[in-house]
DNA sequence: TAATATTCTTGATATAGATCAAGATAAAAT
DNA sequence: ATTTTATCTTGATCTATATCAAGAATATTA
């Protein structure tokens, strides 16, 4: 957070405005360096948006017009099957990206829903803005490549785990790999994310706690 | 394939040499355009390598020094669990890439084995060569970003399928999404890739064929 | 062409996890 | 504060898939 003793109201306002991009800048700087000018330019490509808990960013059947960067709060993406059961694909917290890559890329209607699990502050990037951004700040090409690389590695791990591990092992791996999720997410959503039933997760957690 | 009536032996040789990169060039050109000069430059970063069936490209515990582009043949990556069971993570055919992204990126020992399922011709890219390539041909940054994007979308689909579908549904989706795999890969490896036992796959295929 | 190894099939049984059901907490809304 | 709604727990059953076992078909090698 940008803090300090502020003498003038006008300065307060400017800092407040800048804060909307704080997590983004930190995130980008971690992977590639950006000058102050580039940061100024970068923010012009994003549309700030607040989302109340339970509000949708994307609904099944719509085209995913935005990639969303989470400045604050928490999103989830999920599909709904024929039986009406929700299957959570991903969560996204502060500093994470969310969006249906496929729909965003191809312009086809999305199979996913994305909504807010907490009141959230997002930075939205349209396809057009993305293209312009990559053109004006070619460095960002690299940023997105590294981002995708990490995302891919994470999902590969999840896939491997989902294919060869028991429910309990999957749960333990998740707790280890990303302790934030079990802390902030209701248990039945966690179960959905792991591809198991809430009942199974409840029992499995009980077993773990009994054993120690 | 580059074919034609060849008048001089020397030309034959040159064409033969160029053929080693044919699939790569076609693949890169599909995503980003390359001039003849850029193609010439591009190939300097790769090390051609032939792999006999069953030969390893990478063994568990070693650092993944290369990303491999498959010009010809077929690779698989897999882990071996405590019980000695192989879990196939990915296949790669002509025009696909293979490698342990994580180990390649971080320099940590790999958990994967990669070997050839058929006699194969590869183009290897070291981390150093990759960095140089991205510096000399910045366009390639974009190529790799798009590549990762598609790879991510594919794996997301596989993950979703593995979490919410039955064994039969997973099999059907694979046949639909990538008919090449079931055609070219022994059935028990297909089972491993799908995270089911060979027995289950055998029975499930029988059921499908009985129903029609 | 035999011999050896690999892959695939089929049956019998076991089990992890799903499903159905209902009560217990806990959180939100009025 | 009390009703309503969401979430979690526990028990009784069911089922898809794993496991164990052994023979059949197919490929590979000698």
Coordinates of C-alpha atoms (C1' of nucleotides) in Angstrom, one line a residue:
Chain A
X1 CA 0.0 0.0 0.0
X2 CA 1.2 3.5 -0.8
X3 CA 1.0 5.3 2.6
X4 CA 2.6 8.4 4.1
X5 CA 1.7 11.7 5.6
X6 CA -0.2 13.6 3.0
X7 CA -0.2 17.4 3.0
X8 CA -2.5 18.2 0.2
X9 CA -5.9 16.8 -0.7
X10 CA -5.0 16.8 -4.4
X11 CA -2.1 14.4 -3.7
X12 CA -4.3 12.1 -1.8
X13 CA -6.6 11.8 -4.8
X14 CA -3.7 11.0 -7.1
X15 CA -2.3 8.3 -4.8
X16 CA -5.7 6.8 -4.4
X17 CA -6.2 6.6 -8.1
X18 CA -2.7 5.0 -8.5
X19 CA -3.5 2.4 -5.8
X20 CA -6.0 0.8 -8.2
X21 CA -3.0 -0.5 -10.2
X22 CA -0.7 -1.2 -7.4
X23 CA -0.9 -5.0 -7.4
X24 CA -0.7 -5.0 -11.2
X25 CA 2.5 -3.0 -11.3
X26 CA 4.1 -5.0 -8.5
X27 CA 3.1 -8.2 -10.4
X28 CA 4.5 -7.0 -13.8
X29 CA 7.6 -5.6 -12.2
X30 CA 8.4 -9.0 -10.6
X31 CA 8.7 -10.5 -14.1
X32 CA 9.9 -7.7 -16.2
X33 CA 11.1 -4.2 -15.2
X34 CA 8.9 -1.2 -16.1
X35 CA 9.8 2.5 -16.1
X36 CA 7.4 5.0 -14.5
X37 CA 6.5 6.1 -18.0
X38 CA 5.7 2.5 -19.1
X39 CA 3.6 2.1 -16.0
X40 CA 1.7 5.2 -16.9
X41 CA 1.1 3.9 -20.4
X42 CA 0.3 0.4 -19.2
X43 CA -2.6 1.5 -17.1
X44 CA -4.3 3.2 -20.0
X45 CA -5.1 -0.2 -21.5
X46 CA -7.1 -1.4 -18.5
X47 CA -10.7 -0.7 -17.4
X48 CA -11.1 -0.6 -13.7
X49 CA -14.2 -2.4 -12.5
X50 CA -15.7 -3.3 -9.1
X51 CA -17.7 -6.4 -8.7
X52 CA -20.0 -7.2 -5.8
X53 CA -20.1 -10.6 -4.2
X54 CA -22.1 -13.0 -6.4
X55 CA -22.0 -10.7 -9.4
X56 CA -21.0 -12.2 -12.8
X57 CA -18.1 -11.2 -14.9
X58 CA -19.0 -13.7 -17.5
X59 CA -22.0 -16.0 -18.1
X60 CA -22.1 -19.2 -20.1
X61 CA -23.0 -18.6 -23.7
X62 CA -21.5 -15.1 -23.7
X63 CA -18.2 -14.3 -25.4
X64 CA -15.4 -13.6 -22.9
X65 CA -14.6 -10.0 -23.8
X66 CA -12.1 -9.4 -21.0
X67 CA -9.1 -10.8 -19.3
X68 CA -9.4 -9.7 -15.7
X69 CA -6.6 -8.9 -13.3
X70 CA -7.7 -9.2 -9.7
X71 CA -6.5 -6.2 -7.6
X72 CA -8.6 -7.1 -4.7
X73 CA -11.1 -9.8 -3.8
X74 CA -11.6 -13.2 -5.4
X75 CA -13.2 -14.8 -8.5
X76 CA -14.1 -18.2 -9.5
X77 CA -14.8 -19.8 -12.9
X78 CA -17.0 -22.8 -13.2
X79 CA -19.2 -24.9 -15.6
X80 CA -22.6 -26.3 -14.9
X81 CA -23.3 -29.8 -16.0
X82 CA -26.6 -31.4 -17.2
X83 CA -27.5 -32.3 -13.6
X84 CA -27.0 -28.7 -12.6
X85 CA -23.9 -29.5 -10.7
X86 CA -21.2 -26.8 -10.6
X87 CA -17.6 -27.7 -11.5
X88 CA -15.2 -25.1 -10.4
X89 CA -12.3 -24.7 -12.8
X90 CA -10.2 -22.0 -11.1
X91 CA -10.0 -19.5 -8.4
X92 CA -8.3 -16.1 -8.7
X93 CA -7.2 -13.9 -5.8
X94 CA -5.3 -10.6 -5.6
X95 CA -2.5 -10.6 -8.2
X96 CA -4.0 -13.4 -10.3
X97 CA -5.6 -13.3 -13.7
X98 CA -9.0 -14.7 -14.7
X99 CA -10.7 -15.3 -18.0
X100 CA -11.8 -17.9 -20.5
X101 CA -8.7 -17.9 -22.6
X102 CA -10.4 -19.9 -25.3
X103 CA -13.4 -17.7 -25.8
X104 CA -11.3 -14.6 -25.4
X105 CA -8.9 -15.8 -28.1
X106 CA -11.4 -17.2 -30.6
X107 CA -14.5 -15.1 -30.0
X108 CA -16.6 -18.2 -29.5
X109 CA -19.2 -18.3 -26.7
X110 CA -17.9 -19.4 -23.4
X111 CA -18.8 -22.6 -21.6
X112 CA -17.8 -21.0 -18.3
X113 CA -19.3 -18.7 -15.7
X114 CA -17.1 -16.3 -13.8
X115 CA -18.4 -14.6 -10.7
X116 CA -17.1 -12.9 -7.5
X117 CA -16.9 -14.8 -4.3
X118 CA -16.1 -11.6 -2.4
X119 CA -16.5 -7.9 -3.3
X120 CA -13.7 -7.4 -5.8
X121 CA -11.7 -4.8 -7.7
X122 CA -10.7 -5.8 -11.2
X123 CA -8.7 -4.4 -14.1
X124 CA -10.2 -5.5 -17.4
X125 CA -8.3 -5.9 -20.6
X126 CA -10.1 -6.2 -23.9
X127 CA -8.7 -8.1 -26.8
X128 CA -8.2 -4.9 -28.7
X129 CA -6.5 -3.3 -25.7
X130 CA -4.3 -6.3 -25.3
X131 CA -3.2 -6.1 -28.9
X132 CA -2.5 -2.4 -28.6
X133 CA -0.6 -2.9 -25.4
X134 CA 1.6 -5.6 -26.9
X135 CA 2.3 -3.3 -29.8
X136 CA 3.1 -0.3 -27.7
X137 CA 4.9 -2.1 -24.9
X138 CA 6.5 -5.2 -26.6
X139 CA 8.0 -6.2 -23.3
X140 CA 4.6 -7.2 -22.2
X141 CA 4.7 -10.0 -24.8
X142 CA 7.4 -11.5 -22.5
X143 CA 5.3 -10.9 -19.4
X144 CA 2.3 -12.8 -20.8
X145 CA 4.5 -15.6 -22.0
X146 CA 6.0 -16.0 -18.5
X147 CA 2.5 -15.8 -17.0
X148 CA 1.2 -18.5 -19.3
X149 CA 4.3 -20.6 -18.6
X150 CA 3.6 -20.5 -14.8
X151 CA -0.1 -21.1 -15.3
X152 CA 0.7 -24.1 -17.5
X153 CA 3.1 -25.6 -15.0
X154 CA 0.5 -25.2 -12.2
X155 CA -2.3 -26.8 -14.3
X156 CA 0.0 -29.6 -15.4
X157 CA 0.6 -30.4 -11.7
X158 CA -3.1 -30.3 -11.0
X159 CA -3.9 -32.6 -13.9
X160 CA -1.2 -35.1 -12.8
X161 CA -2.6 -35.0 -9.3
X162 CA -6.2 -35.5 -10.4
X163 CA -5.3 -38.5 -12.5
X164 CA -3.1 -40.5 -10.2
X165 CA -3.9 -39.5 -6.6
X166 CA -6.6 -40.3 -4.1
X167 CA -9.0 -37.7 -2.9
X168 CA -7.0 -37.2 0.3
X169 CA -3.7 -36.8 -1.6
X170 CA -5.3 -34.3 -3.9
X171 CA -6.6 -32.3 -0.9
X172 CA -3.2 -32.4 0.8
X173 CA -1.4 -31.3 -2.3
X174 CA -3.7 -28.4 -2.7
X175 CA -3.2 -27.3 0.9
X176 CA 0.5 -27.4 0.4
X177 CA 0.6 -25.8 -3.0
X178 CA -1.8 -23.0 -2.2
X179 CA -2.9 -22.7 1.4
X180 CA -4.9 -19.6 0.6
X181 CA -7.6 -21.5 -1.2
X182 CA -8.7 -23.7 1.6
X183 CA -8.6 -20.7 4.0
X184 CA -10.8 -18.4 1.9
X185 CA -13.1 -20.7 0.0
X186 CA -16.1 -22.5 1.4
X187 CA -15.5 -26.2 1.8
X188 CA -18.1 -27.4 -0.8
X189 CA -16.4 -25.2 -3.4
X190 CA -13.1 -26.7 -2.6
X191 CA -14.6 -30.1 -3.1
X192 CA -15.9 -29.0 -6.5
X193 CA -12.5 -27.7 -7.4
X194 CA -10.9 -31.0 -6.4
X195 CA -13.5 -33.0 -8.3
X196 CA -14.9 -34.8 -5.3
X197 CA -18.2 -34.5 -3.4
X198 CA -18.6 -32.3 -0.3
X199 CA -19.4 -35.3 1.8
X200 CA -16.1 -37.0 0.8
X201 CA -14.1 -33.9 1.6
X202 CA -15.8 -33.6 5.0
X203 CA -15.0 -37.2 5.9
X204 CA -11.5 -37.0 4.6
X205 CA -10.8 -33.9 6.7
X206 CA -12.1 -35.7 9.7
X207 CA -9.9 -38.6 9.1
X208 CA -6.8 -36.4 8.8
X209 CA -7.6 -34.6 12.0
X210 CA -8.3 -37.8 13.9
X211 CA -4.9 -39.2 12.9
X212 CA -3.0 -36.5 14.5
Chain B
X1 CA 7.9 -32.4 -48.3
X2 CA 10.1 -30.5 -50.7
X3 CA 10.0 -32.5 -53.8
X4 CA 10.8 -31.9 -57.5
X5 CA 13.1 -33.1 -60.3
X6 CA 16.6 -32.5 -59.1
X7 CA 19.3 -31.9 -61.7
X8 CA 22.3 -31.6 -59.5
X9 CA 23.5 -33.7 -56.6
X10 CA 24.5 -30.6 -54.7
X11 CA 21.0 -29.3 -54.7
X12 CA 19.7 -32.6 -53.5
X13 CA 21.9 -32.3 -50.5
X14 CA 20.8 -28.8 -49.6
X15 CA 17.1 -29.8 -49.9
X16 CA 17.7 -32.8 -47.8
X17 CA 19.3 -30.7 -45.1
X18 CA 16.5 -28.1 -45.2
X19 CA 13.9 -30.8 -44.8
X20 CA 15.0 -31.4 -41.2
X21 CA 13.4 -28.0 -40.3
X22 CA 10.4 -28.3 -42.6
X23 CA 7.8 -29.1 -40.0
X24 CA 9.2 -26.4 -37.7
X25 CA 9.1 -23.7 -40.3
X26 CA 5.6 -24.6 -41.3
X27 CA 4.6 -24.6 -37.7
X28 CA 6.1 -21.2 -36.9
X29 CA 4.8 -19.6 -40.1
X30 CA 1.3 -20.7 -39.3
X31 CA 1.4 -18.4 -36.2
X32 CA 3.8 -15.7 -37.2
X33 CA 5.3 -14.9 -40.6
X34 CA 9.0 -15.5 -41.1
X35 CA 11.3 -14.2 -43.9
X36 CA 13.7 -16.6 -45.5
X37 CA 16.5 -14.9 -43.7
X38 CA 14.7 -15.3 -40.3
X39 CA 14.2 -19.0 -41.1
X40 CA 17.9 -19.3 -41.8
X41 CA 18.7 -17.6 -38.5
X42 CA 16.1 -19.6 -36.6
X43 CA 17.5 -22.9 -37.5
X44 CA 20.9 -22.0 -36.1
X45 CA 19.5 -22.2 -32.6
X46 CA 18.4 -25.8 -32.8
X47 CA 20.3 -29.0 -32.5
X48 CA 19.0 -31.8 -34.7
X49 CA 18.8 -35.1 -32.9
X50 CA 17.6 -38.5 -33.8
X51 CA 16.1 -40.8 -31.2
X52 CA 15.6 -44.5 -31.6
X53 CA 12.4 -46.1 -30.3
X54 CA 12.7 -46.5 -26.5
X55 CA 15.6 -44.1 -26.2
X56 CA 15.3 -41.5 -23.5
X57 CA 15.4 -37.8 -24.1
X58 CA 15.2 -37.1 -20.3
X59 CA 15.3 -39.3 -17.3
X60 CA 13.8 -38.6 -13.9
X61 CA 16.3 -36.7 -11.7
X62 CA 18.1 -35.1 -14.5
X63 CA 17.6 -31.4 -15.4
X64 CA 15.6 -30.9 -18.6
X65 CA 18.2 -29.1 -20.7
X66 CA 16.1 -29.0 -23.9
X67 CA 12.8 -28.2 -25.3
X68 CA 12.3 -30.6 -28.1
X69 CA 10.3 -30.0 -31.3
X70 CA 9.2 -33.2 -33.0
X71 CA 10.0 -33.2 -36.7
X72 CA 9.1 -36.8 -37.1
X73 CA 8.1 -39.7 -34.8
X74 CA 6.6 -39.5 -31.4
X75 CA 7.5 -38.9 -27.8
X76 CA 5.9 -39.4 -24.4
X77 CA 6.5 -37.9 -21.0
X78 CA 5.6 -39.8 -17.9
X79 CA 6.2 -40.2 -14.2
X80 CA 6.7 -43.4 -12.3
X81 CA 5.0 -43.8 -8.9
X82 CA 6.1 -45.7 -5.7
X83 CA 4.4 -48.8 -7.0
X84 CA 6.4 -48.6 -10.3
X85 CA 3.3 -47.7 -12.3
X86 CA 3.8 -45.3 -15.2
X87 CA 1.6 -42.2 -15.5
X88 CA 1.8 -40.7 -18.9
X89 CA 1.5 -37.0 -18.9
X90 CA 1.7 -36.1 -22.6
X91 CA 2.3 -37.4 -26.0
X92 CA 4.0 -35.4 -28.8
X93 CA 3.8 -36.1 -32.5
X94 CA 5.2 -34.3 -35.6
X95 CA 4.8 -30.6 -35.1
X96 CA 4.4 -30.7 -31.3
X97 CA 6.8 -29.6 -28.6
X98 CA 7.9 -31.7 -25.7
X99 CA 9.8 -30.9 -22.5
X100 CA 9.5 -30.5 -18.8
X101 CA 8.7 -26.8 -18.7
X102 CA 9.3 -26.5 -15.0
X103 CA 12.7 -28.2 -14.9
X104 CA 13.7 -26.3 -18.1
X105 CA 12.8 -23.0 -16.5
X106 CA 14.1 -23.5 -13.0
X107 CA 17.0 -25.8 -13.5
X108 CA 15.6 -28.2 -10.9
X109 CA 15.8 -32.0 -11.5
X110 CA 12.8 -33.3 -13.4
X111 CA 10.2 -35.7 -12.1
X112 CA 9.5 -36.8 -15.6
X113 CA 10.9 -39.3 -18.0
X114 CA 10.7 -38.6 -21.7
X115 CA 11.3 -41.3 -24.3
X116 CA 10.6 -42.1 -27.9
X117 CA 7.7 -44.4 -28.8
X118 CA 8.8 -44.5 -32.4
X119 CA 12.2 -43.7 -34.1
X120 CA 12.1 -39.9 -34.1
X121 CA 13.7 -36.8 -35.4
X122 CA 13.9 -33.9 -33.0
X123 CA 15.1 -30.3 -32.9
X124 CA 16.5 -29.4 -29.6
X125 CA 16.5 -25.9 -28.0
X126 CA 18.7 -25.2 -25.0
X127 CA 17.7 -22.5 -22.5
X128 CA 20.6 -20.4 -23.7
X129 CA 19.7 -20.9 -27.3
X130 CA 16.1 -20.0 -26.5
X131 CA 17.2 -16.7 -24.8
X132 CA 19.4 -15.8 -27.7
X133 CA 16.7 -16.7 -30.2
X134 CA 14.2 -14.5 -28.4
X135 CA 16.7 -11.7 -28.4
X136 CA 17.6 -12.0 -32.1
X137 CA 14.1 -12.8 -33.3
X138 CA 11.8 -11.0 -31.0
X139 CA 8.8 -12.2 -33.0
X140 CA 9.4 -15.6 -31.5
X141 CA 8.3 -14.3 -28.2
X142 CA 4.9 -14.1 -29.7
X143 CA 5.2 -17.5 -31.2
X144 CA 5.9 -19.1 -27.8
X145 CA 3.2 -17.1 -26.2
X146 CA 0.6 -18.4 -28.6
X147 CA 2.0 -21.9 -28.3
X148 CA 1.7 -21.8 -24.5
X149 CA -1.8 -20.3 -24.9
X150 CA -3.0 -23.2 -27.0
X151 CA -1.3 -25.7 -24.8
X152 CA -2.9 -24.2 -21.7
X153 CA -6.4 -24.4 -23.3
X154 CA -5.8 -28.0 -24.2
X155 CA -4.7 -29.0 -20.7
X156 CA -7.5 -27.0 -19.2
X157 CA -9.9 -29.1 -21.2
X158 CA -8.2 -32.3 -20.2
X159 CA -8.3 -31.3 -16.5
X160 CA -12.0 -30.4 -16.7
X161 CA -12.7 -33.8 -18.4
X162 CA -10.6 -35.7 -15.9
X163 CA -12.5 -34.2 -12.9
X164 CA -16.1 -34.4 -14.0
X165 CA -16.4 -37.2 -16.6
X166 CA -16.6 -41.0 -16.5
X167 CA -13.9 -43.1 -17.9
X168 CA -16.0 -43.7 -21.1
X169 CA -16.6 -40.0 -21.5
X170 CA -13.0 -39.2 -21.1
X171 CA -12.1 -41.7 -23.7
X172 CA -14.7 -40.4 -26.2
X173 CA -13.5 -36.9 -25.7
X174 CA -10.0 -37.9 -26.4
X175 CA -10.9 -39.7 -29.6
X176 CA -12.8 -36.6 -30.7
X177 CA -10.2 -34.1 -29.7
X178 CA -7.2 -35.9 -31.0
X179 CA -7.9 -39.0 -33.1
X180 CA -4.2 -39.4 -33.8
X181 CA -3.4 -40.6 -30.2
X182 CA -5.7 -43.6 -30.1
X183 CA -4.5 -44.6 -33.5
X184 CA -0.8 -44.5 -32.9
X185 CA -0.5 -45.3 -29.2
X186 CA -0.8 -48.8 -27.6
X187 CA -4.0 -49.1 -25.7
X188 CA -2.4 -49.5 -22.2
X189 CA -0.6 -46.3 -22.7
X190 CA -3.8 -44.6 -23.7
X191 CA -5.3 -45.9 -20.4
X192 CA -2.3 -44.5 -18.5
X193 CA -2.8 -41.1 -20.2
X194 CA -6.5 -41.1 -19.3
X195 CA -5.8 -42.1 -15.7
X196 CA -7.6 -45.4 -15.9
X197 CA -6.4 -49.1 -15.9
X198 CA -5.9 -51.0 -19.1
X199 CA -8.6 -53.4 -18.1
X200 CA -11.1 -50.7 -17.7
X201 CA -10.2 -49.3 -21.1
X202 CA -10.5 -52.7 -22.7
X203 CA -14.0 -53.3 -21.2
X204 CA -15.2 -49.8 -22.0
X205 CA -14.2 -50.1 -25.7
X206 CA -16.0 -53.4 -25.8
X207 CA -19.1 -51.8 -24.5
X208 CA -19.0 -49.0 -27.0
X209 CA -18.6 -51.5 -29.9
X210 CA -21.4 -53.7 -28.6
X211 CA -23.8 -50.8 -28.5
X212 CA -23.5 -50.0 -32.2
Chain C
dT1 C1' 9.5 -70.9 -37.3
dA2 C1' 10.2 -71.3 -32.8
dA3 C1' 10.6 -68.8 -28.8
dT4 C1' 10.1 -64.8 -26.0
dA5 C1' 8.1 -60.7 -24.8
dT6 C1' 4.4 -57.4 -25.2
dT7 C1' -0.2 -56.3 -25.4
dC8 C1' -5.1 -57.2 -24.9
dT9 C1' -9.2 -59.6 -23.0
dT10 C1' -12.2 -61.6 -19.7
dG11 C1' -13.7 -63.1 -15.1
dA12 C1' -14.1 -62.7 -9.9
dT13 C1' -13.7 -59.8 -6.2
dA14 C1' -12.6 -55.5 -3.5
dT15 C1' -12.9 -50.6 -2.5
dA16 C1' -12.8 -45.6 -2.9
dG17 C1' -15.8 -42.5 -3.5
dA18 C1' -20.8 -41.3 -5.0
dT19 C1' -25.4 -40.9 -3.9
dC20 C1' -29.4 -40.4 -1.0
dA21 C1' -31.2 -38.8 3.3
dA22 C1' -31.6 -36.1 7.4
dG23 C1' -30.0 -33.6 11.2
dA24 C1' -26.6 -29.9 13.0
dT25 C1' -24.2 -25.5 12.7
dA26 C1' -23.5 -21.3 11.1
dA27 C1' -24.3 -17.2 8.5
dA28 C1' -27.5 -13.8 6.3
dA29 C1' -31.5 -11.5 5.9
dT30 C1' -35.8 -9.6 7.6
Chain D
dA1 C1' -34.0 -11.6 17.6
dT2 C1' -35.9 -14.9 14.8
dT3 C1' -36.7 -16.7 10.5
dT4 C1' -34.5 -18.2 6.3
dT5 C1' -30.8 -19.8 3.7
dA6 C1' -26.3 -21.7 3.2
dT7 C1' -22.9 -24.9 4.8
dC8 C1' -21.1 -28.9 7.1
dT9 C1' -21.4 -33.5 9.2
dT10 C1' -22.7 -38.3 9.7
dG11 C1' -24.8 -42.7 8.5
dA12 C1' -26.6 -46.3 5.1
dT13 C1' -26.2 -47.8 0.7
dC14 C1' -24.7 -48.2 -4.2
dT15 C1' -21.6 -48.2 -8.2
dA16 C1' -17.8 -47.2 -11.2
dT17 C1' -13.5 -48.5 -11.4
dA18 C1' -9.4 -50.9 -9.3
dT19 C1' -7.1 -55.0 -8.3
dC20 C1' -5.8 -59.8 -8.8
dA21 C1' -5.4 -63.6 -11.8
dA22 C1' -4.8 -66.2 -16.0
dG23 C1' -5.4 -67.1 -20.6
dA24 C1' -5.5 -65.3 -25.7
dA25 C1' -3.8 -62.7 -29.3
dT26 C1' -0.1 -60.1 -31.3
dA27 C1' 4.4 -58.5 -32.2
dT28 C1' 9.5 -58.9 -31.8
dT29 C1' 13.6 -61.3 -31.7
dA30 C1' 16.6 -65.1 -32.2

